[in-house]
Coordinates of C-alpha atoms and ligand atoms in Angstrom, one line a residue:
X161 CA 124.3 108.1 93.2
X162 CA 126.7 107.0 96.2
X163 CA 127.3 110.6 97.7
X164 CA 124.0 110.7 98.6
X165 CA 123.0 108.0 100.2
X166 CA 126.2 109.5 102.6
X167 CA 125.8 112.6 102.9
X168 CA 122.4 111.5 105.4
X169 CA 124.5 109.7 107.0
X170 CA 126.2 112.8 107.9
X171 CA 123.2 114.0 108.7
X172 CA 122.0 111.8 111.1
X173 CA 125.4 111.2 112.7
X174 CA 125.2 114.4 114.2
X175 CA 121.6 114.8 114.2
X176 CA 121.8 111.0 116.8
X177 CA 124.8 113.0 119.1
X178 CA 121.9 115.3 120.1
X179 CA 119.7 113.2 121.8
X180 CA 119.5 108.7 121.6
X181 CA 117.0 106.4 122.7
X182 CA 118.5 103.6 125.0
X183 CA 118.7 100.8 121.9
X184 CA 117.2 98.5 124.5
X185 CA 113.8 100.1 123.7
X186 CA 114.3 98.6 120.1
X187 CA 112.8 95.0 119.1
X188 CA 114.2 93.1 116.3
X189 CA 111.7 94.3 113.5
X190 CA 111.6 93.8 109.5
X191 CA 109.5 96.0 107.8
X192 CA 108.2 94.9 104.0
X193 CA 107.9 97.9 101.6
X194 CA 106.0 97.4 98.4
X195 CA 107.5 99.4 95.2
X196 CA 105.7 99.9 91.5
X197 CA 108.8 101.3 90.1
X198 CA 112.1 99.2 89.3
X199 CA 114.5 98.9 91.9
X200 CA 117.0 101.2 89.9
X201 CA 114.0 104.5 90.3
X202 CA 114.8 107.0 93.3
X203 CA 112.4 105.9 96.0
X204 CA 115.2 102.1 96.1
X205 CA 118.2 105.9 97.0
X206 CA 115.9 107.0 99.4
X207 CA 114.5 103.5 101.1
X208 CA 119.3 102.9 101.3
X209 CA 119.0 106.5 103.2
X210 CA 116.2 105.5 105.1
X211 CA 118.4 102.6 106.5
X212 CA 121.5 103.8 106.8
X213 CA 119.8 106.4 109.5
X214 CA 117.0 103.6 111.3
X215 CA 120.6 100.9 111.2
X216 CA 121.9 104.6 113.4
X217 CA 118.7 104.4 115.3
X218 CA 117.7 101.6 116.2
X219 CA 121.7 99.4 116.3
X220 CA 120.5 97.6 113.6
X221 CA 117.2 96.2 115.0
X222 CA 115.2 97.6 112.8
X223 CA 115.2 96.6 108.9
X224 CA 113.7 97.3 105.5
X225 CA 113.2 94.7 103.0
X226 CA 111.7 96.7 99.4
X227 CA 109.5 94.5 97.1
X228 CA 109.9 96.2 93.2
X229 CA 108.7 96.4 90.3
X230 CA 105.6 95.7 91.3
X231 CA 105.4 92.2 93.0
X232 CA 103.0 92.7 96.3
X233 CA 100.5 93.5 94.3
X234 CA 100.0 97.2 92.1
X235 CA 99.3 100.4 94.6
X236 CA 95.9 100.2 95.0
X237 CA 96.2 96.6 95.9
X238 CA 99.6 97.0 98.3
X239 CA 97.3 99.6 99.9
X240 CA 94.2 97.6 100.5
X241 CA 96.8 94.4 102.1
X242 CA 98.6 97.5 104.5
X243 CA 95.3 99.1 105.3
X244 CA 93.7 95.7 106.8
X245 CA 97.4 94.7 108.7
X246 CA 99.0 92.3 106.2
X247 CA 101.2 94.4 105.2
X248 CA 103.9 96.8 106.9
X249 CA 104.9 99.6 104.0
X250 CA 103.3 100.6 100.6
X251 CA 105.8 103.7 98.5
X252 CA 102.5 104.8 96.5
X253 CA 101.5 107.0 93.9
X254 CA 98.6 109.3 95.2
X255 CA 96.4 110.1 92.5
X256 CA 94.9 105.4 93.0
X257 CA 93.6 105.7 96.2
X258 CA 91.0 108.4 95.6
X259 CA 88.3 106.8 96.4
X260 CA 89.4 105.7 99.7
X261 CA 90.4 109.3 100.8
X262 CA 89.2 112.2 97.7
X263 CA 91.2 115.1 99.5
X264 CA 93.7 113.4 97.4
X265 CA 92.2 114.5 94.5
X266 CA 93.8 117.9 94.9
X267 CA 97.2 116.4 93.6
X268 CA 95.2 115.0 90.6
X269 CA 94.6 119.2 89.6
X270 CA 96.3 120.1 86.1
X271 CA 98.9 122.4 86.1
X272 CA 98.3 122.5 90.2
X273 CA 101.7 123.1 91.1
X274 CA 104.7 125.1 89.0
X275 CA 107.6 124.2 91.2
X276 CA 109.0 121.2 93.3
X277 CA 109.4 123.8 95.8
X278 CA 105.5 124.5 95.8
X279 CA 104.7 121.4 96.2
X280 CA 107.8 120.5 98.7
X281 CA 105.8 123.2 100.9
X282 CA 102.4 122.4 100.7
X283 CA 102.5 118.8 101.3
X284 CA 105.5 119.1 104.7
X285 CA 103.3 121.5 106.1
X286 CA 100.1 121.6 107.7
X287 CA 98.0 121.8 104.4
X288 CA 100.3 117.6 104.2
X289 CA 98.8 117.2 107.8
X290 CA 95.9 117.6 107.2
X291 CA 95.3 115.1 104.7
X292 CA 97.4 112.5 106.5
X293 CA 94.9 113.0 109.6
X294 CA 92.0 111.8 106.8
X295 CA 94.8 109.3 105.7
X296 CA 94.9 108.6 109.8
X297 CA 91.3 107.6 109.9
X298 CA 91.2 105.0 106.9
X299 CA 94.6 102.8 108.8
X300 CA 96.9 104.6 106.8
X301 CA 99.7 106.4 108.9
X302 CA 101.5 108.5 106.0
X303 CA 105.2 109.0 107.0
X304 CA 106.3 110.9 104.2
X305 CA 105.8 112.7 100.8
X306 CA 108.2 112.1 98.8
X307 CA 108.2 112.6 95.0
X308 CA 107.5 111.0 91.8
X309 CA 107.0 114.0 90.2
X310 CA 106.5 116.3 87.3
X311 CA 104.8 114.1 84.5
X312 CA 105.3 114.5 81.4
X313 CA 103.6 112.6 77.7
X314 CA 105.7 109.3 75.6
X315 CA 103.4 108.5 72.6
X316 CA 103.7 106.4 69.5
X317 CA 102.0 109.1 67.0
X318 CA 103.4 112.7 67.0
X319 CA 104.8 115.5 69.2
X320 CA 102.1 117.1 71.7
X321 CA 102.4 120.8 72.0
X322 CA 99.0 122.0 71.9
X323 CA 96.0 120.4 73.5
X324 CA 94.6 119.7 70.5
X325 CA 96.9 117.6 69.4
X326 CA 95.7 114.8 71.6
X327 CA 92.7 114.9 69.9
X328 CA 92.3 110.6 70.0
X329 CA 95.2 109.4 71.2
X330 CA 94.3 106.5 73.1
X331 CA 96.5 107.7 76.8
X332 CA 96.6 105.5 79.8
X333 CA 96.1 107.6 82.9
X334 CA 95.8 105.9 86.6
X335 CA 93.0 104.8 87.7
X336 CA 91.8 108.2 88.7
X337 CA 88.8 109.8 87.5
X338 CA 90.8 113.5 88.1
X339 CA 93.3 112.7 84.9
X340 CA 91.0 110.3 83.1
X341 CA 88.8 114.0 83.1
X342 CA 92.2 115.5 82.3
X343 CA 92.7 113.7 79.1
X344 CA 89.5 112.7 77.5
X345 CA 88.5 116.6 77.5
X346 CA 91.8 117.5 75.7
X347 CA 90.1 115.5 73.1
X348 CA 92.3 112.0 74.0
X349 CA 90.6 109.0 74.0
X350 CA 91.1 108.0 78.2
X351 CA 91.8 104.8 79.7
X352 CA 92.4 104.3 83.5
X353 CA 94.9 101.0 83.9
X354 CA 97.4 100.3 86.8
X355 CA 100.8 101.0 85.8
X356 CA 102.2 97.0 85.5
X357 CA 99.9 96.4 82.7
X358 CA 101.2 99.9 80.5
X359 CA 104.6 98.3 79.6
X360 CA 102.7 95.5 77.6
X361 CA 100.2 97.7 76.5
X362 CA 102.0 100.4 75.0
X363 CA 103.9 97.2 73.7
X364 CA 101.3 95.5 71.6
X365 CA 100.1 99.1 70.6
X366 CA 96.6 98.5 73.0
X367 CA 97.2 102.5 73.8
X368 CA 100.2 104.6 72.7
X369 CA 100.6 107.2 75.5
X370 CA 101.5 107.4 78.6
X371 CA 102.6 109.7 81.4
X372 CA 104.8 110.1 83.9
X373 CA 108.2 111.7 85.2
X374 CA 111.3 111.1 82.6
X375 CA 113.1 108.8 85.1
X376 CA 109.8 106.2 85.5
X377 CA 109.6 106.5 81.5
X378 CA 113.1 105.7 81.9
X379 CA 113.0 102.9 85.0
X380 CA 110.4 101.3 83.7
X381 CA 111.7 100.8 80.5
X382 CA 108.6 102.6 78.8
X383 CA 111.3 104.5 76.1
X384 CA 112.0 101.5 74.6
X385 CA 107.9 100.8 72.6
X386 CA 107.5 105.0 72.6
X387 CA 108.5 107.0 70.0
X388 CA 107.8 110.7 71.6
X389 CA 108.6 112.4 74.3
X390 CA 107.1 116.1 75.8
X391 CA 107.4 118.4 78.2
X392 CA 103.7 119.1 79.2
X393 CA 104.3 119.3 83.1
X394 CA 100.9 118.5 83.5
X395 CA 100.3 117.0 87.2
X396 CA 103.1 116.6 89.9
X397 CA 102.1 113.8 92.2
X398 CA 103.6 112.5 95.0
X399 CA 104.2 109.4 96.7
X400 CA 103.3 108.2 99.8
X401 CA 105.6 106.6 102.3
X402 CA 102.2 104.6 104.1
X403 CA 103.0 101.7 107.1
X404 CA 99.8 100.4 108.3
X405 CA 98.2 102.1 111.2
X406 CA 97.6 99.3 113.3
X407 CA 100.6 97.5 112.8
X408 CA 102.4 101.2 113.3
X409 CA 100.3 101.5 117.0
X410 CA 101.9 97.7 117.9
X411 CA 105.3 99.6 117.8
X412 CA 106.6 101.2 121.0
X413 CA 106.8 105.6 120.9
X414 CA 111.1 105.0 119.6
X415 CA 110.2 103.2 117.1
X416 CA 107.8 105.0 115.8
X417 CA 110.0 108.3 116.0
X418 CA 113.0 106.5 114.7
X419 CA 110.5 105.5 111.7
X420 CA 108.8 108.8 111.4
X421 CA 112.6 110.9 111.8
X422 CA 114.7 108.3 108.6
X423 CA 111.3 108.6 106.3
X424 CA 112.3 112.3 106.2
X425 CA 116.1 111.3 105.7
X426 CA 114.6 109.2 103.2
X427 CA 112.7 111.7 101.4
X428 CA 114.8 114.6 101.6
X429 CA 117.1 112.0 99.7
X430 CA 115.2 110.9 97.1
X431 CA 114.5 113.5 96.4
X432 CA 117.3 115.3 95.5
X433 CA 118.0 111.7 93.5
X434 CA 114.8 112.7 90.8
X435 CA 116.0 116.0 90.3
X436 CA 119.6 114.6 88.9
X437 CA 118.3 111.6 87.3
X438 CA 115.2 113.1 85.4
X439 CA 118.1 115.3 83.6
X440 CA 120.5 111.9 83.5
X441 CA 117.0 109.7 82.1
X442 CA 115.7 112.5 79.3
X443 CA 119.1 112.8 78.0
X444 CA 119.1 109.4 78.1
X445 CA 116.3 108.6 76.1
X446 CA 117.0 111.3 73.3
X447 CA 120.2 109.3 72.6
X448 CA 118.0 106.3 72.6
X449 CA 116.3 108.2 70.1
X450 CA 112.5 109.1 70.9
X451 CA 112.1 112.7 69.9
X452 CA 112.2 115.2 72.7
X453 CA 109.8 119.4 72.7
X454 CA 108.6 121.6 75.3
X455 CA 105.3 123.2 75.5
X456 CA 105.5 127.0 74.4
X457 CA 104.3 129.7 77.3
X458 CA 101.5 130.4 75.3
X459 CA 100.1 127.0 74.5
X460 CA 101.0 125.8 77.9
X461 CA 98.5 128.9 79.0
X462 CA 95.7 127.5 76.5
X463 CA 96.4 123.9 77.9
X464 CA 95.8 125.3 81.8
X465 CA 92.8 127.3 80.5
X466 CA 90.9 124.9 79.3
X467 CA 91.6 122.0 81.9
X468 CA 89.1 125.0 84.1
X469 CA 86.0 122.7 84.0
X470 CA 88.2 119.8 85.5
X471 CA 89.2 122.3 88.0
X472 CA 85.3 122.5 88.7
X473 CA 83.9 119.1 87.7
X474 CA 86.4 117.8 90.4
X475 CA 86.1 120.5 93.1
X476 CA 83.1 119.4 95.4
X477 CA 84.4 115.5 95.2
X478 CA 87.9 116.4 96.4
X479 CA 86.1 118.8 99.0
X480 CA 85.5 122.7 97.9
X481 CA 87.5 123.6 101.1
X482 CA 91.0 121.6 100.5
X483 CA 90.5 123.1 97.0
X484 CA 90.1 127.3 98.3
X485 CA 92.9 125.7 100.3
X486 CA 95.6 125.3 98.4
X487 CA 95.1 127.5 95.8
X488 CA 94.9 130.3 98.7
X489 CA 98.6 128.7 100.2
X490 CA 100.1 129.5 96.5
X491 CA 98.8 132.5 95.9
X492 CA 100.7 133.7 99.0
X493 CA 104.1 131.6 98.2
X494 CA 103.9 133.6 94.2
X495 CA 103.3 136.6 95.7
X496 CA 106.2 135.9 98.3
Ligands
LIG250 C1 104.5 103.0 90.6 C2 102.9 103.8 90.0 C3 103.7 105.2 88.9 C4 102.2 106.0 88.4 C5 101.6 105.6 87.7 O1 103.6 101.9 91.5 O2 101.0 104.2 88.1 O3 101.6 105.8 86.7 O4 102.8 107.7 88.6 O5 104.6 105.6 89.6 O6 103.1 104.7 91.5

């Protein structure tokens, strides 16, 4: 995976040749970045590329320290610490944060995006900026949308081929009502739970199923206690690279710019690494004995149709304008 970091480093060198602020503009700074995923997740690949970029831009003065496997707390807890200025940064899923910023729930709507490119265009454009303003208003500077990715099912019971297959299945969902309703609406028994509790809940059979991108099912070892993988792609959720607004505001404009630019470098490397690794992870898990299936297009359509009530139920709480905007944007993209 070395080539990702290398490519990023080359891009940075080229960018630097154009305009480089004086190194005197940078102070010695170390900041902590909390991750719920483990260190072999592509977030780490992205952060390495981001560090190479920061080293070049700040003459090695700005250093990132990654914390993994939820060692600084789960997504919600770590984000609260970042909000209150006790911790610098967190790379968190958007879904557990809907209590703080309801508009983020747009990413939880089932089957909203069809390809990663659709998601990138939305998140990296004006729509993403609108959400960033809402995050800023609660004390969180979103430096960028990294990829968590398309979410697929793993379970210990049976292949999921149609929504009816969810009947009675105990599914862990993130702490998020849209996910809760999506799976309850399919007839499952959805249980909200923080990420750090998932492995043991699967292992003890307190729950039958969970849903995450393949990379996460692999690197968090869920596959060791699961038997089936079903490619439902029922949602694309991002990671947000959130920096404490209080701390960010104490940095100089040059430092802030270096952080923004290098988070983008890291983002691109991380997205590419996720795309690669999802394939590798799937192969590895199949070799380990998990049974894998895709969903027939007609059954996928039936899942989307069945999910319309979830859109209706949550539209107002997300913000009707937000939901309308994203749907209009997607329509435009799909027509192009
Ligand atoms: C890791 C989580 C994870 C998410 C989940 O902290 O909770 O299932 O998909 O990636 O953010």
